[in-house]
Coordinates of C-alpha atoms and ligand atoms in Angstrom, one line a residue:
M1 CA -6.3 2.1 -19.4
T2 CA -4.0 -0.8 -18.3
D3 CA -4.8 -3.3 -15.6
H4 CA -1.7 -2.2 -13.7
E5 CA 1.1 0.3 -13.8
V6 CA 3.6 -2.5 -13.4
L7 CA 3.5 -6.3 -13.6
I8 CA 6.4 -8.3 -12.0
I9 CA 7.0 -11.7 -13.4
G10 CA 8.3 -14.2 -10.9
G11 CA 8.3 -14.5 -7.1
G12 CA 11.8 -15.3 -6.1
F13 CA 14.2 -12.9 -4.2
S14 CA 14.2 -10.6 -7.3
G15 CA 10.5 -10.4 -7.7
I16 CA 9.8 -10.0 -4.0
G17 CA 12.5 -7.4 -3.8
A18 CA 10.8 -5.5 -6.7
A19 CA 7.4 -5.7 -5.0
I20 CA 9.0 -4.2 -1.8
A21 CA 10.9 -1.5 -3.7
L22 CA 7.9 -0.4 -5.7
Q23 CA 5.9 0.0 -2.5
S24 CA 8.7 2.0 -0.9
A25 CA 8.8 4.3 -4.0
G26 CA 5.0 4.9 -3.7
I27 CA 4.2 2.7 -6.8
E28 CA 1.2 0.9 -5.5
D29 CA -0.5 -0.2 -8.7
F30 CA 1.3 -3.4 -9.4
A31 CA 0.9 -7.2 -9.3
L32 CA 3.4 -10.0 -9.0
L33 CA 2.7 -13.0 -11.2
E34 CA 4.0 -16.3 -10.0
K35 CA 3.4 -19.6 -11.8
A36 CA 3.8 -21.7 -8.6
G37 CA 1.5 -21.8 -5.6
E38 CA 4.2 -20.4 -3.4
L39 CA 6.9 -17.7 -3.5
G40 CA 10.5 -18.8 -3.4
G41 CA 12.0 -19.5 -6.8
T42 CA 15.4 -21.1 -6.4
W43 CA 14.8 -21.8 -2.7
R44 CA 11.4 -23.4 -3.2
E45 CA 12.6 -25.6 -6.0
N46 CA 16.0 -26.8 -4.9
T47 CA 15.3 -29.1 -2.0
Y48 CA 18.1 -31.6 -2.6
P49 CA 19.9 -32.9 0.5
G50 CA 22.6 -30.5 1.7
C51 CA 21.2 -27.6 -0.3
A52 CA 22.5 -24.3 1.1
C53 CA 23.8 -20.9 0.0
D54 CA 27.5 -20.7 -0.9
V55 CA 27.8 -17.0 0.1
P56 CA 27.6 -16.3 3.9
S57 CA 24.0 -15.7 4.9
A58 CA 25.0 -12.4 6.5
L59 CA 25.5 -11.2 2.9
Y60 CA 23.0 -13.5 1.2
S61 CA 20.0 -11.6 2.5
Y62 CA 18.3 -8.3 1.9
S63 CA 20.3 -5.3 3.3
F64 CA 17.0 -3.9 4.7
A65 CA 16.0 -7.2 6.4
L66 CA 19.1 -8.6 8.2
H67 CA 18.3 -11.8 10.0
P68 CA 20.0 -12.4 13.3
D69 CA 18.8 -16.0 13.6
W70 CA 20.7 -17.8 10.9
S71 CA 21.7 -21.2 12.3
R72 CA 24.9 -21.5 10.4
V73 CA 27.3 -19.2 8.5
F74 CA 25.9 -20.7 5.3
A75 CA 22.2 -21.3 6.0
P76 CA 20.5 -24.4 4.6
Q77 CA 17.7 -24.2 2.0
A78 CA 14.7 -24.6 4.3
E79 CA 15.9 -21.6 6.4
I80 CA 16.5 -19.5 3.4
Q81 CA 13.0 -20.3 2.1
A82 CA 11.5 -19.5 5.5
Y83 CA 13.4 -16.2 5.6
L84 CA 12.1 -15.3 2.1
K85 CA 8.5 -16.0 3.0
S86 CA 8.7 -14.1 6.3
V87 CA 10.2 -11.0 4.6
A88 CA 7.6 -11.3 1.8
Q89 CA 4.8 -11.6 4.5
R90 CA 6.2 -8.6 6.5
H91 CA 5.9 -6.5 3.3
R92 CA 2.5 -7.8 2.3
V93 CA 3.8 -9.3 -0.9
P94 CA 1.6 -12.5 -0.9
G95 CA -1.4 -10.2 -1.0
R96 CA -0.1 -8.5 -4.2
T97 CA 0.7 -11.9 -5.8
R98 CA -1.4 -13.9 -8.3
F99 CA -0.3 -17.5 -7.7
H100 CA -0.6 -20.2 -10.3
C101 CA -0.4 -17.4 -12.9
E102 CA 2.2 -18.4 -15.5
V103 CA 3.1 -15.8 -18.1
L104 CA 2.9 -17.6 -21.4
S105 CA 3.9 -14.7 -23.6
G106 CA 4.2 -10.9 -23.5
A107 CA 4.0 -8.5 -26.4
W108 CA 4.6 -4.7 -26.6
D109 CA 1.6 -2.9 -28.0
E110 CA 3.1 0.1 -29.8
T111 CA -0.3 1.8 -30.4
Q112 CA -1.4 1.6 -26.8
Q113 CA 2.1 1.9 -25.4
Q114 CA 1.5 -1.0 -23.1
W115 CA 2.5 -4.6 -22.4
I116 CA 0.0 -7.3 -23.0
L117 CA 0.7 -10.5 -21.1
Q118 CA -1.0 -13.8 -21.9
T119 CA -1.2 -15.8 -18.7
T120 CA -2.7 -19.1 -17.6
T121 CA -5.3 -17.1 -15.8
G122 CA -6.1 -14.8 -18.8
P123 CA -4.6 -11.6 -20.4
L124 CA -3.3 -8.7 -18.4
T125 CA -2.0 -5.3 -19.5
S126 CA 0.5 -3.0 -17.9
K127 CA 2.5 0.1 -18.7
A128 CA 5.8 -1.6 -17.6
I129 CA 7.1 -5.1 -16.8
V130 CA 9.8 -6.3 -14.5
A131 CA 11.0 -9.7 -15.7
A132 CA 12.2 -11.7 -12.7
G133 CA 11.9 -15.2 -14.0
G134 CA 15.2 -16.3 -12.5
P135 CA 18.7 -16.7 -14.0
L136 CA 18.9 -20.3 -12.8
H137 CA 15.4 -21.4 -13.1
E138 CA 15.0 -24.0 -15.9
P139 CA 17.0 -27.2 -15.3
R140 CA 19.3 -28.1 -18.2
I141 CA 18.7 -31.7 -19.3
P142 CA 21.7 -33.0 -21.3
K143 CA 21.1 -34.5 -24.7
L144 CA 22.4 -37.9 -23.9
P145 CA 21.8 -40.8 -26.3
G146 CA 19.4 -43.2 -24.7
L147 CA 18.4 -41.0 -21.7
S148 CA 14.7 -41.2 -22.5
R149 CA 14.8 -45.0 -22.6
F150 CA 16.3 -45.4 -19.2
Q151 CA 14.1 -47.7 -17.1
G152 CA 15.3 -46.7 -13.7
E153 CA 14.6 -43.5 -11.7
L154 CA 15.8 -40.3 -13.3
F155 CA 15.6 -36.8 -11.9
H156 CA 17.4 -33.4 -11.9
S157 CA 18.8 -32.1 -8.6
A158 CA 16.4 -29.1 -8.8
R159 CA 13.5 -31.5 -8.9
W160 CA 14.6 -33.9 -6.2
N161 CA 12.6 -37.1 -5.8
H162 CA 12.0 -37.2 -2.1
Q163 CA 9.7 -40.3 -2.5
L164 CA 12.7 -42.3 -3.5
D165 CA 14.8 -43.9 -0.8
L166 CA 18.3 -44.1 -2.1
T167 CA 19.4 -46.7 0.5
G168 CA 21.3 -49.4 -1.2
R169 CA 20.6 -48.1 -4.7
R170 CA 23.2 -47.9 -7.6
V171 CA 23.3 -44.3 -8.4
A172 CA 25.0 -42.4 -11.3
V173 CA 25.5 -38.6 -10.6
I174 CA 26.1 -36.6 -13.7
G175 CA 28.0 -33.3 -13.1
T176 CA 30.3 -31.9 -10.5
G177 CA 29.1 -28.3 -10.1
S178 CA 27.7 -26.3 -7.2
S179 CA 24.7 -28.6 -6.6
A180 CA 26.6 -32.0 -6.9
I181 CA 29.2 -31.0 -4.4
Q182 CA 26.5 -30.2 -1.9
F183 CA 24.4 -33.4 -2.3
V184 CA 27.0 -36.0 -3.1
P185 CA 28.4 -36.1 0.5
E186 CA 24.8 -36.3 1.8
I187 CA 23.8 -39.4 -0.2
A188 CA 27.1 -41.2 -0.5
G189 CA 26.6 -43.0 2.8
R190 CA 23.2 -44.2 1.8
A191 CA 23.7 -45.3 -1.8
G192 CA 24.9 -48.9 -2.4
R193 CA 27.1 -47.7 -5.1
L194 CA 27.7 -44.1 -6.4
H195 CA 29.3 -43.4 -9.7
L196 CA 30.2 -39.7 -10.1
F197 CA 30.7 -38.7 -13.7
Q198 CA 33.1 -35.8 -13.8
R199 CA 33.7 -34.1 -17.2
T200 CA 35.8 -31.4 -15.5
A201 CA 37.3 -31.5 -12.1
P202 CA 36.2 -28.4 -10.1
W203 CA 38.3 -26.3 -7.8
V204 CA 37.0 -26.8 -4.3
L205 CA 38.0 -24.5 -1.4
P206 CA 37.5 -25.2 2.3
K207 CA 34.1 -23.9 3.5
P208 CA 34.3 -21.6 6.5
D209 CA 31.0 -22.9 7.8
H210 CA 29.9 -23.6 11.4
P211 CA 26.8 -23.3 13.6
I212 CA 26.4 -19.7 14.9
P213 CA 26.5 -19.7 18.7
G214 CA 23.5 -18.4 20.6
L215 CA 25.7 -15.6 22.0
E216 CA 26.5 -14.3 18.5
K217 CA 22.8 -14.5 17.5
A218 CA 21.9 -12.5 20.7
L219 CA 24.5 -9.9 19.8
F220 CA 23.1 -9.6 16.2
R221 CA 19.6 -9.3 17.7
H222 CA 20.4 -6.6 20.2
V223 CA 23.1 -4.8 18.3
P224 CA 22.1 -5.0 14.6
G225 CA 25.1 -2.8 13.8
A226 CA 27.4 -5.8 14.6
Q227 CA 25.8 -7.9 11.9
R228 CA 26.0 -5.0 9.5
V229 CA 29.8 -4.7 10.2
L230 CA 30.1 -8.5 9.5
R231 CA 28.1 -8.1 6.3
E232 CA 30.4 -5.3 5.1
T233 CA 33.5 -7.2 6.0
I234 CA 32.3 -10.2 3.9
Y235 CA 31.3 -7.9 1.1
H236 CA 34.7 -6.2 0.9
S237 CA 36.6 -9.5 1.1
L238 CA 34.6 -10.8 -1.8
E239 CA 35.2 -7.6 -3.7
L240 CA 39.0 -8.3 -3.5
L241 CA 38.4 -11.7 -5.0
Q242 CA 36.5 -9.9 -7.9
L243 CA 39.6 -7.7 -8.5
G244 CA 41.7 -10.8 -8.6
Q245 CA 39.5 -12.6 -11.1
R246 CA 40.3 -10.0 -13.6
H247 CA 43.9 -11.2 -13.5
P248 CA 44.5 -14.9 -14.0
A249 CA 48.0 -14.5 -12.5
V250 CA 46.4 -13.4 -9.2
M251 CA 44.0 -16.3 -9.3
R252 CA 46.8 -18.8 -9.7
Q253 CA 48.0 -17.6 -6.3
V254 CA 44.5 -18.2 -4.7
Q255 CA 44.6 -21.6 -6.5
R256 CA 47.4 -22.7 -4.1
I257 CA 44.7 -22.9 -1.4
G258 CA 42.7 -25.3 -3.6
V259 CA 45.9 -27.4 -4.3
A260 CA 46.6 -27.6 -0.6
H261 CA 43.0 -28.5 0.3
L262 CA 43.1 -31.3 -2.3
R263 CA 46.5 -32.6 -1.1
L264 CA 45.5 -32.6 2.5
A265 CA 42.1 -34.2 1.9
V266 CA 43.0 -36.8 -0.7
R267 CA 45.8 -39.2 -0.1
D268 CA 45.5 -41.5 -3.0
D269 CA 47.7 -40.3 -5.9
E270 CA 45.4 -41.6 -8.7
L271 CA 42.3 -40.1 -7.2
R272 CA 44.1 -36.8 -6.5
R273 CA 45.2 -36.6 -10.1
A274 CA 41.6 -37.2 -11.3
L275 CA 40.4 -34.5 -9.0
T276 CA 43.0 -31.9 -10.0
P277 CA 41.4 -29.2 -12.2
D278 CA 43.1 -28.3 -15.5
F279 CA 41.8 -24.7 -15.6
T280 CA 42.6 -21.5 -13.6
L281 CA 40.5 -21.1 -10.4
G282 CA 37.7 -18.7 -10.8
C283 CA 37.0 -19.6 -14.5
K284 CA 33.9 -21.4 -13.1
R285 CA 31.8 -20.5 -10.1
L286 CA 33.9 -21.0 -6.9
L287 CA 32.9 -24.1 -4.9
L288 CA 33.2 -24.5 -1.2
S289 CA 33.0 -27.8 0.7
N290 CA 34.7 -29.6 3.6
T291 CA 32.8 -32.9 3.0
Y292 CA 33.1 -33.4 -0.8
Y293 CA 36.6 -34.9 -1.0
P294 CA 36.0 -37.2 2.0
A295 CA 32.8 -38.5 0.4
L296 CA 34.6 -39.3 -2.8
Q297 CA 37.0 -41.6 -0.9
R298 CA 34.3 -43.9 0.4
E299 CA 34.6 -47.5 -0.7
N300 CA 31.2 -47.4 -2.5
V301 CA 32.0 -44.2 -4.4
E302 CA 33.7 -44.2 -7.8
V303 CA 34.9 -41.0 -9.5
V304 CA 34.6 -41.5 -13.2
A305 CA 36.9 -38.8 -14.7
H306 CA 35.0 -38.8 -18.0
A307 CA 31.8 -37.4 -19.4
L308 CA 28.8 -39.7 -19.6
Q309 CA 28.3 -40.8 -23.2
R310 CA 25.3 -43.1 -23.4
V311 CA 22.5 -44.4 -21.3
N312 CA 21.0 -47.9 -21.7
A313 CA 17.8 -49.2 -20.2
R314 CA 19.6 -50.2 -16.9
S315 CA 23.2 -48.9 -17.2
V316 CA 25.3 -46.0 -18.2
V317 CA 28.4 -45.8 -20.4
G318 CA 31.1 -43.2 -19.9
A319 CA 33.7 -42.0 -22.3
D320 CA 36.0 -44.7 -21.0
G321 CA 33.6 -47.2 -22.7
V322 CA 32.9 -49.0 -19.4
Q323 CA 29.2 -50.1 -18.8
R324 CA 28.1 -49.5 -15.2
P325 CA 24.7 -51.0 -14.1
V326 CA 22.6 -48.3 -12.3
D327 CA 19.0 -48.0 -11.1
T328 CA 19.0 -44.2 -10.5
I329 CA 20.4 -41.3 -12.4
I330 CA 20.7 -37.9 -10.8
L331 CA 21.3 -35.0 -13.2
A332 CA 23.4 -32.3 -11.6
T333 CA 23.7 -30.5 -14.9
G334 CA 22.8 -27.0 -14.0
F335 CA 20.4 -24.6 -15.6
H336 CA 19.6 -22.7 -18.8
A337 CA 21.6 -19.7 -17.5
T338 CA 22.4 -17.8 -20.7
D339 CA 19.2 -18.9 -22.5
P340 CA 16.5 -18.4 -19.8
P341 CA 13.0 -19.4 -20.9
I342 CA 11.6 -15.9 -20.2
A343 CA 13.6 -14.6 -23.2
G344 CA 11.5 -16.8 -25.5
L345 CA 8.3 -15.3 -24.2
I346 CA 8.7 -11.6 -24.4
R347 CA 8.2 -9.8 -27.7
G348 CA 9.4 -6.3 -28.3
R349 CA 8.4 -3.4 -30.5
D350 CA 9.6 -5.1 -33.7
G351 CA 7.7 -8.3 -32.9
R352 CA 10.9 -10.3 -32.1
T353 CA 11.3 -12.1 -28.8
L354 CA 14.3 -11.3 -26.7
E355 CA 15.7 -14.7 -27.7
E356 CA 15.4 -13.8 -31.4
A357 CA 16.9 -10.4 -30.9
W358 CA 19.9 -11.9 -28.9
Q359 CA 20.6 -14.8 -31.4
G360 CA 22.2 -16.8 -28.6
S361 CA 24.2 -13.9 -27.1
P362 CA 22.2 -12.0 -24.5
S363 CA 23.0 -8.3 -24.0
A364 CA 21.3 -5.5 -22.1
Y365 CA 22.2 -2.1 -20.9
I366 CA 23.7 -2.6 -17.4
G367 CA 22.0 -6.0 -17.6
T368 CA 18.6 -4.3 -17.2
T369 CA 17.2 -2.7 -20.3
V370 CA 17.1 -3.7 -24.0
S371 CA 16.6 -1.6 -27.1
N372 CA 13.3 -2.4 -28.8
F373 CA 11.8 -3.5 -25.5
P374 CA 10.3 -0.3 -24.1
N375 CA 9.2 -0.1 -20.4
A376 CA 10.7 -3.6 -19.7
F377 CA 13.3 -4.3 -17.0
L378 CA 15.2 -7.5 -16.6
M379 CA 16.3 -8.7 -13.1
I380 CA 19.7 -10.4 -13.0
G381 CA 19.9 -9.9 -16.8
P382 CA 23.0 -10.4 -19.0
N383 CA 26.5 -9.8 -17.7
L384 CA 25.5 -9.0 -14.1
G385 CA 26.9 -12.1 -12.4
N386 CA 30.2 -12.3 -10.6
G387 CA 30.7 -16.0 -9.6
H388 CA 31.5 -15.2 -6.0
S389 CA 29.4 -12.5 -4.4
S390 CA 25.8 -12.3 -3.3
A391 CA 22.9 -12.0 -5.8
F392 CA 21.4 -9.5 -3.3
V393 CA 24.0 -7.0 -4.2
I394 CA 22.9 -7.1 -7.8
I395 CA 19.2 -7.3 -7.1
E396 CA 19.2 -4.3 -4.8
A397 CA 21.4 -2.2 -7.1
Q398 CA 19.1 -3.0 -10.0
L399 CA 16.0 -2.1 -8.0
R400 CA 17.3 1.3 -7.2
Y401 CA 17.7 1.9 -10.9
I402 CA 14.4 0.4 -11.9
T403 CA 12.3 2.4 -9.4
Q404 CA 13.9 5.6 -10.6
A405 CA 13.1 4.6 -14.2
L406 CA 9.5 3.8 -13.3
L407 CA 9.0 7.1 -11.5
A408 CA 10.5 8.9 -14.5
L409 CA 8.2 6.8 -16.8
R410 CA 5.1 8.3 -15.0
H411 CA 5.7 11.5 -17.0
H412 CA 5.9 9.7 -20.4
A413 CA 4.3 7.0 -22.4
S414 CA 7.4 4.9 -22.9
I415 CA 11.1 4.9 -22.5
E416 CA 13.5 2.7 -24.4
V417 CA 17.3 2.5 -24.1
H418 CA 19.1 4.0 -27.2
A419 CA 20.4 1.2 -29.3
E420 CA 23.8 2.9 -29.5
V421 CA 24.0 3.3 -25.7
Q422 CA 23.4 -0.4 -25.3
R423 CA 25.8 -1.4 -28.1
A424 CA 28.6 0.8 -26.7
Y425 CA 28.1 -0.5 -23.2
D426 CA 28.1 -4.1 -24.4
A427 CA 31.3 -3.6 -26.4
K428 CA 33.0 -2.1 -23.3
V429 CA 31.9 -5.1 -21.1
Q430 CA 33.2 -7.6 -23.7
R431 CA 36.5 -5.7 -24.0
A432 CA 36.9 -5.7 -20.2
L433 CA 36.2 -9.4 -20.1
A434 CA 38.9 -10.3 -22.6
G435 CA 41.9 -11.8 -20.7
T436 CA 40.0 -12.2 -17.4
V437 CA 39.9 -15.6 -15.7
W438 CA 36.3 -16.1 -16.8
N439 CA 37.2 -15.9 -20.5
A440 CA 40.8 -17.0 -20.5
G441 CA 41.0 -19.4 -17.6
G442 CA 40.9 -22.4 -19.8
C443 CA 37.4 -23.8 -18.9
Q444 CA 34.0 -24.3 -20.5
S445 CA 31.5 -22.7 -18.1
Y446 CA 27.9 -21.7 -18.1
Y447 CA 29.1 -18.1 -18.2
L448 CA 29.8 -18.6 -22.0
D449 CA 26.8 -18.6 -24.3
R450 CA 26.2 -20.9 -27.3
N451 CA 28.3 -18.5 -29.4
G452 CA 31.2 -18.7 -26.9
R453 CA 30.7 -15.2 -25.7
N454 CA 30.6 -14.3 -22.0
A455 CA 27.0 -13.3 -21.4
A456 CA 27.0 -13.8 -17.6
I457 CA 29.7 -11.9 -15.9
Y458 CA 30.1 -8.3 -14.9
P459 CA 33.8 -7.6 -15.4
W460 CA 34.2 -4.9 -12.8
T461 CA 33.6 -4.8 -9.1
T462 CA 30.1 -4.9 -7.6
R463 CA 30.9 -1.5 -6.1
D464 CA 31.3 -0.2 -9.7
L465 CA 28.0 -1.9 -10.6
R466 CA 26.2 -0.2 -7.7
R467 CA 27.6 3.1 -8.7
R468 CA 26.5 2.6 -12.3
L469 CA 23.0 1.6 -11.3
S470 CA 22.6 4.3 -8.6
C471 CA 21.4 6.9 -11.1
F472 CA 18.9 6.5 -13.9
N473 CA 19.8 8.8 -16.8
L474 CA 16.8 9.5 -19.0
E475 CA 19.1 11.0 -21.6
E476 CA 20.2 7.5 -22.5
Y477 CA 16.7 6.6 -23.4
D478 CA 14.3 7.3 -26.3
V479 CA 11.2 8.8 -24.9
V480 CA 7.6 8.7 -26.2
P481 CA 5.7 11.6 -24.6
A482 CA 2.5 10.8 -22.8
R483 CA 0.3 12.8 -25.3
E484 CA 1.5 10.8 -28.3
R485 CA 0.0 7.8 -26.6
V486 CA -3.4 9.6 -26.5
A487 CA -2.9 10.8 -30.1
A488 CA -2.1 7.3 -31.4
A489 CA -5.1 5.7 -29.6
A490 CA -7.5 8.4 -30.9
Ligands
LIG1 C1 21.0 -24.4 -5.7 C2 21.3 -23.0 -5.9 C3 22.1 -22.3 -5.0 C4 22.3 -21.0 -5.1 N1 23.1 -20.3 -4.2 C5 23.4 -19.0 -4.3 C6 24.2 -18.4 -3.4 O1 24.7 -18.9 -2.4 N2 24.5 -17.1 -3.6 C7 24.0 -16.4 -4.7 O2 24.2 -15.2 -4.8 N3 23.2 -17.0 -5.6 C8 22.9 -18.3 -5.4 N4 22.1 -18.9 -6.4 C9 21.5 -18.1 -7.5 C10 20.0 -17.8 -7.2 O3 19.3 -18.2 -8.2 C11 19.9 -16.3 -6.9 O4 20.6 -16.0 -5.7 C12 18.4 -15.9 -6.5 O5 17.8 -16.8 -5.7 C13 17.6 -15.7 -7.8 O6 16.4 -15.1 -7.5 P1 15.4 -14.7 -8.6 O7 14.2 -14.2 -8.0 O8 16.1 -13.8 -9.6 O9 15.1 -16.0 -9.4 P2 14.4 -17.4 -8.9 O10 14.7 -17.6 -7.5 O11 14.7 -18.4 -9.9 O12 12.8 -17.0 -9.1 C14 12.2 -16.9 -10.3 C15 10.7 -17.1 -10.1 O13 10.0 -16.8 -11.3 C16 8.9 -17.7 -11.5 N5 8.7 -17.8 -12.9 C17 9.6 -18.1 -13.9 N6 9.0 -18.0 -15.1 C18 7.7 -17.6 -14.9 C19 6.6 -17.3 -15.8 N7 6.7 -17.5 -17.1 N8 5.5 -16.9 -15.2 C20 5.4 -16.7 -13.9 N9 6.4 -17.0 -13.0 C21 7.5 -17.4 -13.5 C22 9.5 -19.0 -10.9 O14 8.5 -20.0 -10.6 C23 10.3 -18.5 -9.7 O15 9.5 -18.5 -8.5 C24 21.8 -20.3 -6.2 C25 21.1 -21.0 -7.2 C26 20.8 -22.3 -7.0 C27 20.0 -23.0 -8.1

């Protein structure tokens, strides 16, 4: 007898969504395990100045919990975190959560046909697990010579040091991705000197952001259909972008907006040259900002168009060989996206972890199930991202599939995707990615794993993904009948 039918690992939008979906499907015997003392994931951890979503909030929210009160088109972090907690509260998720319960390891027990999780609060067993540890959870700390000997303040953007007043400080920011372009404009005015180390200049498009007027909020409150129409409109516009991303030639046309934005915002020829990307737009995650380019033109800001090479006790040295004295280093170097820590913790039927099975190139059937890992479901698993649309589209599509699978599992001891089904699907995904802007756009992005294979992107539209995940097909799975479990245990 297991402790629970299902254990959900992680209390971000995926895990909370899973808890709600299970309840709706009548699966009541579950617990959510969260290592922190609070739900939230991404939005609990990323509290840097200027942190906000980069997909309009009307789409960056659960479809079953539209929120009429977003203050802006792109809501700030605190509002998103408050939304997350209120939805979780409404669906009684905190009551089903074990806080401060970190999963240290998980192993499939073939004899008992169950998962055994070792956690910081003791062992737990379940028939199935939903791994929702987050695709962008563990900050990536670059291996920079001398970094550990730096004597000033050092932190990652996802672990912002709010005790530190940046006023007048000499700051080095490493990285120019989604987080940096949000916080650099916020701190540039306070820092004494800010050196921004840019290995690759990103494409930055204008951000169609503004406060949402009271009248519009009232409309959304009283006529929820209006917000749903807005959500659908945003969704379909982003779908068009997805179609374009399959064809670099189309993206080069969209790129003209990026070129015009840069030309209008940056007058200085040399700076403009340094900020001009050398890859096709879409190859990396799209960035939106109206304040990034103006911030880079401040007197106290220097764009160093080189990677950082070395850190000394009180200075940093770029690939240009220049030593710049700094007292603070902020790492905006992203996350372990294609090598999430959860993959090192979960051991399948053959005793290997996901990480060992993947050998650096994650793969899963429709990003969700993996051969040799029975009764296990990955949230936002390999090749489910898209670089432009909302994670909620993926999360909700997956949950439809997973709840069907869990209901089917009630009649069996275990289900495990056929190795050949997974292999054929994976080959098809990789074939479809060849020649797309993500693979052939001329950039080095976190979409590519350590073997240079694209392990992050779903090559077709999210509409296609939703269709594929709308129907769980047991024929694609090896099934161990319920009675074999009893026989094995006897
Ligand atoms: C700054 C930032 C901005 C973003 N903006 C957008 C956006 O605009 N649009 C978009 O679509 N996506 C965005 N994303 C991606 C974002 O990560 C997803 O949208 C979404 O929040 C992921 O939710 P999740 O629940 O899957 O993972 P997370 O939010 O990362 O939650 C994972 C949870 O699992 C817990 N956990 C991890 N390991 C364990 C363990 N071993 N034991 C117990 N608990 C564990 C963590 O503590 C965490 O609470 C952004 C990401 C970042 C970092």
